[in-house]
Tab-separated table of C-alpha atoms in Angstrom:
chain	number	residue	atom	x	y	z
A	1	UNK	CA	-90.744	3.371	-95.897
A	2	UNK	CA	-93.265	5.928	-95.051
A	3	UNK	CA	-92.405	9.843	-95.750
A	4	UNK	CA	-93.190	10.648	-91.952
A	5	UNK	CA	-90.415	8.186	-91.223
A	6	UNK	CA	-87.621	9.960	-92.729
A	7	UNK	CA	-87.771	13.352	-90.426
A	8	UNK	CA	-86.988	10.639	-87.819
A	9	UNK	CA	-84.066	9.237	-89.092
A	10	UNK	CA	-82.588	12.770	-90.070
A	11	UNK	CA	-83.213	13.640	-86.772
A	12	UNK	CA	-81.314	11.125	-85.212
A	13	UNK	CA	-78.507	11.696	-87.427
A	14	UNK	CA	-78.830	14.936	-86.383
A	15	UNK	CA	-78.760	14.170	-82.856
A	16	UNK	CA	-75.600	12.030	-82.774
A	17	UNK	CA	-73.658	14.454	-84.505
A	18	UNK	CA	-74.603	17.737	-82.354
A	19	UNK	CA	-73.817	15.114	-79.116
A	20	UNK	CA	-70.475	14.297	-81.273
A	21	UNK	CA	-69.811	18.173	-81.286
A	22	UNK	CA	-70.872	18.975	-78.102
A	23	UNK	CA	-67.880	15.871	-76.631
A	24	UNK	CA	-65.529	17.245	-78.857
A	25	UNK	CA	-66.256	21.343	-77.157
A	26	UNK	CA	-66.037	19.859	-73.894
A	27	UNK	CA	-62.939	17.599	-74.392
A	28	UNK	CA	-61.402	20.914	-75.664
A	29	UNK	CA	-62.095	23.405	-72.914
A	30	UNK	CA	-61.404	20.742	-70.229
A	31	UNK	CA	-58.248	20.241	-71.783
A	32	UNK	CA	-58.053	23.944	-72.143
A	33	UNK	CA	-58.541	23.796	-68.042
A	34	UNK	CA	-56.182	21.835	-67.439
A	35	UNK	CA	-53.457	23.433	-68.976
A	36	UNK	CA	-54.304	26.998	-67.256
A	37	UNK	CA	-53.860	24.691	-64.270
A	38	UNK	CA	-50.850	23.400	-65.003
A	39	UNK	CA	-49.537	26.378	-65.993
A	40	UNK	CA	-50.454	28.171	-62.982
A	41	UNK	CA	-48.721	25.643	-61.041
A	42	UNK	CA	-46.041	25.781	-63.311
A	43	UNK	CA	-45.641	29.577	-62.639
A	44	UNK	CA	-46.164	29.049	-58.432
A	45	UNK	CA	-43.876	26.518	-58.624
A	46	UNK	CA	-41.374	28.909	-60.731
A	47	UNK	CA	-42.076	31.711	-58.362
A	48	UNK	CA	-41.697	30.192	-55.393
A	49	UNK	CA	-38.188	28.797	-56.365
A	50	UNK	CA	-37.087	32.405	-57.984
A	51	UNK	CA	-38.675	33.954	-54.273
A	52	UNK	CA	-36.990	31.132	-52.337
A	53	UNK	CA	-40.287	30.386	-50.259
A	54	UNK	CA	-40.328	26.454	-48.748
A	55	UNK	CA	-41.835	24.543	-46.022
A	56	UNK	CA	-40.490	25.376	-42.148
A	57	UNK	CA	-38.766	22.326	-40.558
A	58	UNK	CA	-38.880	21.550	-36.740
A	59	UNK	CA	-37.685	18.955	-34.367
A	60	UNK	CA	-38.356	18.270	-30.606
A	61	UNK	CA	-34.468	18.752	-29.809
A	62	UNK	CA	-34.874	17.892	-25.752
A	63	UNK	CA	-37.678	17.682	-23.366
A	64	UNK	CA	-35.951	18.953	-19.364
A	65	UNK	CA	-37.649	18.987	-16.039
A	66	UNK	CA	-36.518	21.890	-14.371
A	67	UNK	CA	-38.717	21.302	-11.299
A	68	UNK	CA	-40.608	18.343	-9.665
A	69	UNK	CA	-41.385	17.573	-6.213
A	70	UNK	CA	-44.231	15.186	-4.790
A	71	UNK	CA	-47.089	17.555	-6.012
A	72	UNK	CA	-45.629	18.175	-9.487
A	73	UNK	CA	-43.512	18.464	-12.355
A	74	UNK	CA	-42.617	21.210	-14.700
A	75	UNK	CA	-41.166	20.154	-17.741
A	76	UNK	CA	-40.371	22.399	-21.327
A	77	UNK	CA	-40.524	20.701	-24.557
A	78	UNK	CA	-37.704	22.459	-26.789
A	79	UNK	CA	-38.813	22.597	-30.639
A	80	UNK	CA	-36.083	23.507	-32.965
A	81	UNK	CA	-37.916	25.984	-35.784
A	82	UNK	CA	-35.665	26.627	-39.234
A	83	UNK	CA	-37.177	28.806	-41.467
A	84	UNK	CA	-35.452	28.544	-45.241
A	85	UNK	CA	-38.027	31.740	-46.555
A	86	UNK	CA	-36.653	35.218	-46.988
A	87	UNK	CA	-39.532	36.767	-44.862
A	88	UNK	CA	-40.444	36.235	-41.291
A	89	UNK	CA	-43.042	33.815	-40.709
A	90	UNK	CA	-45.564	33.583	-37.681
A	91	UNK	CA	-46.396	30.970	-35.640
A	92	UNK	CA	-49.801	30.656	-35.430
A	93	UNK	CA	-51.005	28.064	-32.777
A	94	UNK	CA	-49.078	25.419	-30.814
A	95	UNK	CA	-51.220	22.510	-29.790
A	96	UNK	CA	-49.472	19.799	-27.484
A	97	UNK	CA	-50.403	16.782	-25.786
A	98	UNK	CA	-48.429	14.139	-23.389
A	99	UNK	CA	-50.104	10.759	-22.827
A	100	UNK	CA	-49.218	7.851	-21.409
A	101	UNK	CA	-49.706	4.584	-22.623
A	102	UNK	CA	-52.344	5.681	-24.918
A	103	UNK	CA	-54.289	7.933	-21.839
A	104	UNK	CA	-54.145	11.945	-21.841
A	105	UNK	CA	-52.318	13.587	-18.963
A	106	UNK	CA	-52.615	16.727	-20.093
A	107	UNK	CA	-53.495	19.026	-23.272
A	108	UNK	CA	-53.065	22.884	-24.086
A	109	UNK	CA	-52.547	25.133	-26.642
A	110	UNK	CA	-50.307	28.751	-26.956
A	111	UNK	CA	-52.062	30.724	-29.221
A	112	UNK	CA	-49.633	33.551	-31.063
A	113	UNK	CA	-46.323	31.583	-30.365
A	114	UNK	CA	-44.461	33.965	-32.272
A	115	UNK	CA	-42.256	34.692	-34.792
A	116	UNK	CA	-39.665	32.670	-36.926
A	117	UNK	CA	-37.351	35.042	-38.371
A	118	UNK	CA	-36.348	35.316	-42.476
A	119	UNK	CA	-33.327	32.076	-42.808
A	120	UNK	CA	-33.431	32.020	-39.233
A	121	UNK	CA	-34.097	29.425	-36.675
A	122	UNK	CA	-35.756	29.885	-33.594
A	123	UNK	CA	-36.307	27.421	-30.126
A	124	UNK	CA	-39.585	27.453	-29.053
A	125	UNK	CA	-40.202	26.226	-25.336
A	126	UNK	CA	-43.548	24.855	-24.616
A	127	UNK	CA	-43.953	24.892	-20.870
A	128	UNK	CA	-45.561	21.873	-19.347
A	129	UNK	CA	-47.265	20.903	-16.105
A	130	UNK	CA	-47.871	17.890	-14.900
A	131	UNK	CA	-50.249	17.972	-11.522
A	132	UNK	CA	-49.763	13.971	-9.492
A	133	UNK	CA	-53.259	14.854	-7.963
A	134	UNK	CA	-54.730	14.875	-10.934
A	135	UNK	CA	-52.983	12.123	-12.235
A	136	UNK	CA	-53.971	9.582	-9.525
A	137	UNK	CA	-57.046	10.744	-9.099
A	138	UNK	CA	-57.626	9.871	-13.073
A	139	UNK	CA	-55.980	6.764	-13.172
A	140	UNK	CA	-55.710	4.905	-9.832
A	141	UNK	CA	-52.878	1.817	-11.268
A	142	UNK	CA	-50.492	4.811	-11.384
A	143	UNK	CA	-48.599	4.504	-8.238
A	144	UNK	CA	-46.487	6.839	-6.695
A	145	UNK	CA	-43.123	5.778	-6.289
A	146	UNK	CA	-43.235	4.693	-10.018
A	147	UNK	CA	-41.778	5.387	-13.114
A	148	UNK	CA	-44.173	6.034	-16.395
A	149	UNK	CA	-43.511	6.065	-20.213
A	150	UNK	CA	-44.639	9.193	-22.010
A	151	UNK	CA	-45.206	10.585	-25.009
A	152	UNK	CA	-45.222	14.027	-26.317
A	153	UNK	CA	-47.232	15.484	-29.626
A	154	UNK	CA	-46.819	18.577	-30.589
A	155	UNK	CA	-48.792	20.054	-33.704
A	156	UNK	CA	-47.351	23.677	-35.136
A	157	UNK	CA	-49.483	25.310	-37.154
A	158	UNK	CA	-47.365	28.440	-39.373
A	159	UNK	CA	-48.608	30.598	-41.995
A	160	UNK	CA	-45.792	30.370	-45.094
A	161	UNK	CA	-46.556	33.029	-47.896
A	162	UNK	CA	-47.211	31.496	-51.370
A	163	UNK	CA	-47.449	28.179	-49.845
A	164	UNK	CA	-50.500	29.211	-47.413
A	165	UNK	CA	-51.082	27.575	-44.182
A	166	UNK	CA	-49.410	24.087	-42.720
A	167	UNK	CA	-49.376	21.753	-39.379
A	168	UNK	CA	-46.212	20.368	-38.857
A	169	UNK	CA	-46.549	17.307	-36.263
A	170	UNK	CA	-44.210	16.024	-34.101
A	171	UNK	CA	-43.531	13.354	-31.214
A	172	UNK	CA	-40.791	12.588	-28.497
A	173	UNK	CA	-41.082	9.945	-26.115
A	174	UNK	CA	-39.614	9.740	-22.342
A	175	UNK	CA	-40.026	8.419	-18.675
A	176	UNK	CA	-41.091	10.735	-15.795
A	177	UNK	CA	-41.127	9.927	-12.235
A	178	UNK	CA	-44.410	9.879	-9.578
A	179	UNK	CA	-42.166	10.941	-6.561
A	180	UNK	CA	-43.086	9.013	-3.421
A	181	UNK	CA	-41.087	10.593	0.279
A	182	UNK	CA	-38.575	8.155	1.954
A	183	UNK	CA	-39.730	6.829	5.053
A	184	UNK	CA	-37.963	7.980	7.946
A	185	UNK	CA	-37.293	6.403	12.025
A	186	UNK	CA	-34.994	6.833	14.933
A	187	UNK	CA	-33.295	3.700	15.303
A	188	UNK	CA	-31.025	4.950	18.189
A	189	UNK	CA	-29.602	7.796	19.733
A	190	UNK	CA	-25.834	7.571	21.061
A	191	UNK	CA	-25.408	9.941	23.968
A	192	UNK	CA	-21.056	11.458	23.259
A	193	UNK	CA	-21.246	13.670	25.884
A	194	UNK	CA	-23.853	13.685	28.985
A	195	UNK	CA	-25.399	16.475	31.096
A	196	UNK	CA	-28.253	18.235	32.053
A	197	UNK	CA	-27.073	21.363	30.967
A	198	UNK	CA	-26.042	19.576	27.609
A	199	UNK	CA	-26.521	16.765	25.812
A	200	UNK	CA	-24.337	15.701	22.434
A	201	UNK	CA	-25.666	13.147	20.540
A	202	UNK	CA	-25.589	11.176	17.417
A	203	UNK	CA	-29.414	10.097	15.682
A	204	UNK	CA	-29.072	6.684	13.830
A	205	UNK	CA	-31.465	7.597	10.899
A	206	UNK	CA	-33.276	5.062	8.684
A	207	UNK	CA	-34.559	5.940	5.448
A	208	UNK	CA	-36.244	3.894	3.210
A	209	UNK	CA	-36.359	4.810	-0.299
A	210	UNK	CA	-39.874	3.551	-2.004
A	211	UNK	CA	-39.016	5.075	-5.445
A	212	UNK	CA	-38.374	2.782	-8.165
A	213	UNK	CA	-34.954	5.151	-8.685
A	214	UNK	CA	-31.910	5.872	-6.853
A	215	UNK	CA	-31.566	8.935	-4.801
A	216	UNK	CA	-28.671	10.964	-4.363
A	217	UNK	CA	-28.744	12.306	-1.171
A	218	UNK	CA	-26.746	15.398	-1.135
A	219	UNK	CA	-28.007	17.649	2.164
A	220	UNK	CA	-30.534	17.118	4.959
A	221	UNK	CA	-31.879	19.163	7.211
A	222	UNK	CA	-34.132	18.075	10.611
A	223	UNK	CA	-35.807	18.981	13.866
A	224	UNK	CA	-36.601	16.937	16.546
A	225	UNK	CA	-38.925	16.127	19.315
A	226	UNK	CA	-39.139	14.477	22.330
A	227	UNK	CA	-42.284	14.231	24.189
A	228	UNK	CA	-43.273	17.298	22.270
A	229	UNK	CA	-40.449	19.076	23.664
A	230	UNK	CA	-38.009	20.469	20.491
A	231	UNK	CA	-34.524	18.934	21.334
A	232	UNK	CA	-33.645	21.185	18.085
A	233	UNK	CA	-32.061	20.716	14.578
A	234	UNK	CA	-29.406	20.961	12.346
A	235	UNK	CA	-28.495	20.670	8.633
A	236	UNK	CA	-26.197	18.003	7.385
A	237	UNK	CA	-23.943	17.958	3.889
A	238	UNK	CA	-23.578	14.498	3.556
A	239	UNK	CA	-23.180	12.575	0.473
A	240	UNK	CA	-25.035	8.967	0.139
A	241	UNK	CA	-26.612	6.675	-1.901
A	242	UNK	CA	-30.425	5.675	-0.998
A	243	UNK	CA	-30.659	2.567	-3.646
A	244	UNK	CA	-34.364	2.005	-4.727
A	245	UNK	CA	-36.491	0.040	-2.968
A	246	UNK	CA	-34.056	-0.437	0.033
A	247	UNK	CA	-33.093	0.739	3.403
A	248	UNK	CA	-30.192	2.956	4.213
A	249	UNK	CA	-28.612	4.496	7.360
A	250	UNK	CA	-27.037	7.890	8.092
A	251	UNK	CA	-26.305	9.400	11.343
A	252	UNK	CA	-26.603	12.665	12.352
A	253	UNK	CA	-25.630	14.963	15.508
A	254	UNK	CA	-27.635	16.776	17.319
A	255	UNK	CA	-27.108	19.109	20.990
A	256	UNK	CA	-29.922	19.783	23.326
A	257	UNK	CA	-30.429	20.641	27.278
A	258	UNK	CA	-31.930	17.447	28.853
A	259	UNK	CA	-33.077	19.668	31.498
A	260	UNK	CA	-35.785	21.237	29.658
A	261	UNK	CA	-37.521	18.126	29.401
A	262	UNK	CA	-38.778	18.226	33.156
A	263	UNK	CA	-40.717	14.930	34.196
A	264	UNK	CA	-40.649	13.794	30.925
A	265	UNK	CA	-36.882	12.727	30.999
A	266	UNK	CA	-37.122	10.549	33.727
A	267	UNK	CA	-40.011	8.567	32.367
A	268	UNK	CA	-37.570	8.024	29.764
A	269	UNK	CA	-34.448	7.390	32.346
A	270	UNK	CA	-36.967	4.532	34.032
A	271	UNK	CA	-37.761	2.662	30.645
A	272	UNK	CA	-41.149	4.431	30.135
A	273	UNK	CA	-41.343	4.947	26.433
A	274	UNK	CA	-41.623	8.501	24.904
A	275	UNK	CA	-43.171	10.012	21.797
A	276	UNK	CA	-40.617	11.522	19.576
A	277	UNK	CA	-41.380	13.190	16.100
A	278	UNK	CA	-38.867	13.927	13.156
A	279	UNK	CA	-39.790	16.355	10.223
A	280	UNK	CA	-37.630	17.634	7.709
A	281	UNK	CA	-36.367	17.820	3.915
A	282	UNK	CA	-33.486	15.820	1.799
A	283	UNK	CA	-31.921	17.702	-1.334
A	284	UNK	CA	-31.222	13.844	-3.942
A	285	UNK	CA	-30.157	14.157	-7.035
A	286	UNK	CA	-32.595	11.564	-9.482
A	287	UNK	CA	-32.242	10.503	-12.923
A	288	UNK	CA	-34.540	13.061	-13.986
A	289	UNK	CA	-33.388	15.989	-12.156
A	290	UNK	CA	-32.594	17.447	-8.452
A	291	UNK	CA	-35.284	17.061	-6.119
A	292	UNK	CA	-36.574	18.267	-2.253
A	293	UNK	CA	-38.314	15.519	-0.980
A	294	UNK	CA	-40.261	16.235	3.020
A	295	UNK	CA	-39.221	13.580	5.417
A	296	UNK	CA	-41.199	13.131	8.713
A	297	UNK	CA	-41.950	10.888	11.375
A	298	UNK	CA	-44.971	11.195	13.826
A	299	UNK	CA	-45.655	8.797	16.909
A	300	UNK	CA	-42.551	6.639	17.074
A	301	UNK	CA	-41.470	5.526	20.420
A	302	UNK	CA	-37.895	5.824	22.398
A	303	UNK	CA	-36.588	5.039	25.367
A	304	UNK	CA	-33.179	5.097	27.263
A	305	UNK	CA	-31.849	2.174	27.996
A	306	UNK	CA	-28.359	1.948	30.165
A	307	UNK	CA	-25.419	0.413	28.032
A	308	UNK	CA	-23.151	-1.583	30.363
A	309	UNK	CA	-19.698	-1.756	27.654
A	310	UNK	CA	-19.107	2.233	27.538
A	311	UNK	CA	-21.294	2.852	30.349
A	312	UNK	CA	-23.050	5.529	28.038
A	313	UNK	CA	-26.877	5.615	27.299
A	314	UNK	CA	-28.371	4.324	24.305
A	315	UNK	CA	-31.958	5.550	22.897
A	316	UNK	CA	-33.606	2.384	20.638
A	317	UNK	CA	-36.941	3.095	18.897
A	318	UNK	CA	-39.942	0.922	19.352
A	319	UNK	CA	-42.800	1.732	16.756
């Protein structure tokens, strides 16, 4: 072997042990890393159990619709908030989000919610507003009258001390109603008591209920006109049931002064039909809260027809 061969092979030698060294250093100081990291946690871990400092729990504890009607509803999303640290904690953001089969009706967020107190638990209500306009306008196979599932998400975002900051999600699903207004018409009017000077009556109401839920009727109030004359009004307590999808009947009395009609009561007297109109408002209880729904009826056609048995006057309506 040559002389200039053996620097080589010291070299190499060399080499392999300096790379052998340089392992052994680096196996050592991250091994050295790791336990400073494991002792740190070790010590946060220790702190935060001598402290007392854990993670906030929460829960959607009820979701209540304190208003609806046919142009909205207001709902509030209560979210139950325990706090097991001995210091207040604040509530940083609340993001929520209710859609429906997959599809967003509506998104927000409430910025500085708050304030959890120290081993405390708070209820935080996250107002809600659900707009129909916008609703059918987004998604025209939502039809009103119907009933929808939902689902609510709700992200809270707190800042804990020692344990920094977290997003606790949550979810709650439900139903909510598209309100649709019972259709109203005057079947009849029964004449009690006859005059000119005045007139009791009875209207023979039918409503039909569209909704795909029950309504309680518990009040209604009405006016009325006859060929655009007011005949007047009155408000009725009366307790019913309008089943879904069906037709019901109520009747309700009425007084008025036949002779303010002029000409127009004696077209009616001689079989010649008459324009009447009916607006008003029912107070029904629902399945998902009270509700005032507008009833009204524009263009429907009466006249008085002469009833032989009790020689009183019947009115029948002829749309």
């Amino acid at each position: 072997m040559a002389s200039s061969d053996k620097p080589e092979v010291l070299d190499r030698d060399v080499k392999e042990k300096d790379l052998k060294k340089d392992d052994k250093d680096e196996e050592k100081e991250g091994g050295f890393m790791d336990k400073v990291k494991d002792f740190i946690h070790d010590i946060g871990e220790k702190i935060e159990e001598a402290i007392g400092f854990g993670k906030p729990t929460a829960d959607v504890t009820g979701i209540h619709i304190p208003s609806i009607n046919l142009e909205k509803a207001e709902l509030v999303v209560d979210v139950l908030v325990k706090n097991p640290n001995p210091i207040p904690i604040p509530l940083i953001d609340i993001n929520y989000l209710i859609e429906s089969d997959g599809r967003k009706l509506v998104s927000g967020l409430i910025p500085d919610a708050g304030t959890i107190h120290a081993h405390g638990e708070e209820t935080v209500k996250i107002p809600v507003t659900l707009i129909y306009a916008d609703i059918k306008n987004t998604y025209d196979d939502i039809k009103p009258g119907s009933i929808i599932p939902y689902r609510v998400k709700v992200d809270l975002i707190v800042d804990v001390p020692v344990i920094g900051r977290i997003t606790l999600p949550l979810e709650k699903t439900g139903e909510i109603p598209i309100p649709y207004k019972p259709d109203v018409d005057i079947e009849k009017i029964h004449f009690e008591r006859f005059s000119f000077e005045e007139t009791v009556a009875v209207l023979h109401l039918k409503l039909e209920n569209m909704n795909d839920f029950d309504l309680g009727l518990n009040a209604l109030d009405y006016e009325v006109w006859l060929a655009d004359v007011s005949i007047g009004g009155a408000e009725l307590s009366k307790s019913t049931k309008l089943e879904k999808n069906g037709i019901s009947h109520i009747d309700v009395p009425i007084t008025f002064r036949p002779k303010d009609f002029g000409s127009a009561l004696w077209d009616m007297i001689r079989g010649r039909g008459t324009g009447y109109t009916i607006k008003g408002n029912i107070n029904v209880d629902t399945p998902f809260g009270a509700m005032k729904l507008p009833i009204s009826k524009e263009g429907g056609t009466t006249r008085l027809k002469k009833n032989k048995e009790d020689g009183g006057d019947d009115d029948d309506d002829e749309d």
